PDB file of C-alpha atoms in Angstrom:
ATOM      1  CA  ALA A  26      -9.090  44.727 -73.758  1.00  0.00           C
ATOM      2  CA  THR A  27     -10.796  46.120 -70.710  1.00  0.00           C
ATOM      3  CA  ILE A  28     -12.109  43.806 -68.049  1.00  0.00           C
ATOM      4  CA  PRO A  29     -14.429  45.416 -65.505  1.00  0.00           C
ATOM      5  CA  TYR A  30     -13.702  44.431 -61.925  1.00  0.00           C
ATOM      6  CA  ARG A  31     -15.515  45.691 -58.872  1.00  0.00           C
ATOM      7  CA  LEU A  32     -13.855  45.821 -55.467  1.00  0.00           C
ATOM      8  CA  THR A  33     -16.082  45.995 -52.424  1.00  0.00           C
ATOM      9  CA  GLY A  34     -15.285  46.379 -48.787  1.00  0.00           C
ATOM     10  CA  PRO A  35     -16.807  44.668 -45.800  1.00  0.00           C
ATOM     11  CA  ALA A  36     -20.235  45.401 -44.369  1.00  0.00           C
ATOM     12  CA  ALA A  37     -19.882  48.552 -42.263  1.00  0.00           C
ATOM     13  CA  GLY A  38     -22.803  48.010 -39.903  1.00  0.00           C
ATOM     14  CA  VAL A  39     -25.916  45.993 -39.163  1.00  0.00           C
ATOM     15  CA  THR A  40     -29.161  46.537 -37.247  1.00  0.00           C
ATOM     16  CA  LEU A  41     -31.381  43.853 -35.734  1.00  0.00           C
ATOM     17  CA  THR A  42     -35.048  44.686 -35.168  1.00  0.00           C
ATOM     18  CA  PRO A  43     -37.842  42.627 -33.548  1.00  0.00           C
ATOM     19  CA  SER A  44     -41.378  42.706 -34.998  1.00  0.00           C
ATOM     20  CA  LEU A  45     -42.817  43.145 -31.485  1.00  0.00           C
ATOM     21  CA  ALA A  46     -41.337  45.521 -28.930  1.00  0.00           C
ATOM     22  CA  SER A  47     -39.917  44.035 -25.732  1.00  0.00           C
ATOM     23  CA  PRO A  48     -41.348  42.956 -23.329  1.00  0.00           C
ATOM     24  CA  GLN A  49     -43.875  40.382 -24.529  1.00  0.00           C
ATOM     25  CA  PRO A  50     -45.546  37.483 -22.733  1.00  0.00           C
ATOM     26  CA  PRO A  51     -44.274  33.957 -23.390  1.00  0.00           C
ATOM     27  CA  GLY A  52     -46.154  32.516 -26.369  1.00  0.00           C
ATOM     28  CA  ALA A  53     -45.549  35.497 -28.649  1.00  0.00           C
ATOM     29  CA  SER A  54     -44.020  34.955 -32.086  1.00  0.00           C
ATOM     30  CA  VAL A  55     -41.278  37.517 -32.782  1.00  0.00           C
ATOM     31  CA  THR A  56     -39.646  37.951 -36.186  1.00  0.00           C
ATOM     32  CA  TRP A  57     -36.123  39.390 -36.065  1.00  0.00           C
ATOM     33  CA  THR A  58     -34.939  41.230 -39.183  1.00  0.00           C
ATOM     34  CA  ALA A  59     -31.331  42.168 -39.932  1.00  0.00           C
ATOM     35  CA  VAL A  60     -30.325  45.045 -42.222  1.00  0.00           C
ATOM     36  CA  ALA A  61     -26.656  45.576 -43.095  1.00  0.00           C
ATOM     37  CA  SER A  62     -25.035  48.589 -44.749  1.00  0.00           C
ATOM     38  CA  GLY A  63     -21.819  49.381 -46.581  1.00  0.00           C
ATOM     39  CA  GLY A  64     -19.842  46.671 -48.355  1.00  0.00           C
ATOM     40  CA  SER A  65     -21.218  44.961 -51.447  1.00  0.00           C
ATOM     41  CA  GLY A  66     -24.869  45.924 -51.006  1.00  0.00           C
ATOM     42  CA  THR A  67     -25.920  42.267 -50.769  1.00  0.00           C
ATOM     43  CA  TYR A  68     -25.405  40.438 -47.508  1.00  0.00           C
ATOM     44  CA  GLU A  69     -25.420  37.135 -45.688  1.00  0.00           C
ATOM     45  CA  TYR A  70     -26.579  36.876 -42.085  1.00  0.00           C
ATOM     46  CA  GLN A  71     -25.882  34.428 -39.288  1.00  0.00           C
ATOM     47  CA  ILE A  72     -28.317  34.723 -36.378  1.00  0.00           C
ATOM     48  CA  TRP A  73     -27.648  33.359 -32.887  1.00  0.00           C
ATOM     49  CA  PHE A  74     -30.024  32.931 -29.928  1.00  0.00           C
ATOM     50  CA  HIS A  75     -29.081  32.786 -26.243  1.00  0.00           C
ATOM     51  CA  ASN A  76     -31.220  30.654 -23.924  1.00  0.00           C
ATOM     52  CA  GLY A  77     -28.662  29.633 -21.302  1.00  0.00           C
ATOM     53  CA  SER A  78     -26.107  29.027 -24.069  1.00  0.00           C
ATOM     54  CA  TRP A  79     -25.612  30.332 -27.614  1.00  0.00           C
ATOM     55  CA  SER A  80     -26.937  28.432 -30.636  1.00  0.00           C
ATOM     56  CA  ILE A  81     -27.114  29.264 -34.346  1.00  0.00           C
ATOM     57  CA  VAL A  82     -30.714  29.597 -35.536  1.00  0.00           C
ATOM     58  CA  LYS A  83     -29.942  30.846 -39.082  1.00  0.00           C
ATOM     59  CA  ASP A  84     -26.603  30.266 -40.784  1.00  0.00           C
ATOM     60  CA  HIS A  85     -24.920  32.369 -43.502  1.00  0.00           C
ATOM     61  CA  ASN A  86     -25.706  29.777 -46.181  1.00  0.00           C
ATOM     62  CA  ILE A  87     -29.481  30.040 -45.601  1.00  0.00           C
ATOM     63  CA  ALA A  88     -31.062  32.783 -47.723  1.00  0.00           C
ATOM     64  CA  GLY A  89     -32.901  35.637 -46.074  1.00  0.00           C
ATOM     65  CA  ASP A  90     -32.438  38.308 -43.486  1.00  0.00           C
ATOM     66  CA  SER A  91     -34.832  37.199 -40.751  1.00  0.00           C
ATOM     67  CA  TRP A  92     -35.643  34.552 -38.166  1.00  0.00           C
ATOM     68  CA  THR A  93     -38.967  33.925 -36.412  1.00  0.00           C
ATOM     69  CA  TRP A  94     -38.670  33.116 -32.729  1.00  0.00           C
ATOM     70  CA  SER A  95     -41.474  31.162 -31.083  1.00  0.00           C
ATOM     71  CA  THR A  96     -41.438  31.977 -27.385  1.00  0.00           C
ATOM     72  CA  THR A  97     -43.992  29.284 -26.551  1.00  0.00           C
ATOM     73  CA  GLY A  98     -42.888  27.298 -23.515  1.00  0.00           C
ATOM     74  CA  LEU A  99     -40.145  29.735 -22.501  1.00  0.00           C
ATOM     75  CA  ALA A 100     -39.965  31.173 -18.990  1.00  0.00           C
ATOM     76  CA  ASP A 101     -40.113  34.858 -18.150  1.00  0.00           C
ATOM     77  CA  GLY A 102     -36.655  36.382 -18.357  1.00  0.00           C
ATOM     78  CA  LYS A 103     -34.070  38.100 -20.507  1.00  0.00           C
ATOM     79  CA  TYR A 104     -32.992  36.516 -23.797  1.00  0.00           C
ATOM     80  CA  TYR A 105     -30.484  37.662 -26.410  1.00  0.00           C
ATOM     81  CA  VAL A 106     -30.400  37.612 -30.207  1.00  0.00           C
ATOM     82  CA  LEU A 107     -27.147  38.293 -32.078  1.00  0.00           C
ATOM     83  CA  VAL A 108     -26.529  38.779 -35.791  1.00  0.00           C
ATOM     84  CA  TYR A 109     -23.295  38.562 -37.756  1.00  0.00           C
ATOM     85  CA  ALA A 110     -23.437  40.201 -41.186  1.00  0.00           C
ATOM     86  CA  ARG A 111     -21.038  39.993 -44.108  1.00  0.00           C
ATOM     87  CA  SER A 112     -21.013  40.972 -47.765  1.00  0.00           C
ATOM     88  CA  THR A 113     -22.187  38.109 -49.970  1.00  0.00           C
ATOM     89  CA  GLY A 114     -19.221  36.026 -51.060  1.00  0.00           C
ATOM     90  CA  SER A 115     -16.987  37.165 -48.216  1.00  0.00           C
ATOM     91  CA  THR A 116     -14.903  34.504 -46.484  1.00  0.00           C
ATOM     92  CA  SER A 117     -14.932  36.457 -43.227  1.00  0.00           C
ATOM     93  CA  ASP A 118     -17.259  35.105 -40.526  1.00  0.00           C
ATOM     94  CA  VAL A 119     -18.006  38.581 -39.177  1.00  0.00           C
ATOM     95  CA  GLU A 120     -17.875  42.009 -40.789  1.00  0.00           C
ATOM     96  CA  ALA A 121     -20.572  43.671 -38.665  1.00  0.00           C
ATOM     97  CA  VAL A 122     -22.391  42.580 -35.507  1.00  0.00           C
ATOM     98  CA  ALA A 123     -25.477  43.590 -33.516  1.00  0.00           C
ATOM     99  CA  LEU A 124     -26.755  42.244 -30.188  1.00  0.00           C
ATOM    100  CA  GLN A 125     -30.287  42.790 -28.865  1.00  0.00           C
ATOM    101  CA  PRO A 126     -31.669  41.833 -25.447  1.00  0.00           C
ATOM    102  CA  TYR A 127     -35.336  40.847 -25.230  1.00  0.00           C
ATOM    103  CA  ASP A 128     -37.574  40.386 -22.187  1.00  0.00           C
ATOM    104  CA  LEU A 129     -40.421  37.937 -21.747  1.00  0.00           C
ATOM    105  CA  GLN A 130     -42.809  38.707 -18.898  1.00  0.00           C
TER     106      GLN A 130
END
């Protein structure tokens, strides 16, 4: 008998793109979209936001590849968004990473 089995490697890279180019005034709504490549072809994303300290805003177990950031009430300044990507089903926390700065002014 033949049993098909597919081996896949880790995600090789990931990009993180905002819907609105930096800089924007506080109050803008910015959707961040992650796109991974390599690996299985299906991916899980964990998105982090830095506003004085890092916090997870979308975990691997939540479906989708994007996060919408409401900048309402935030001060002018530099903020950071980070994405960790991995092939779906991987037990690794990180296979590919991208970091993007973003300015509010």
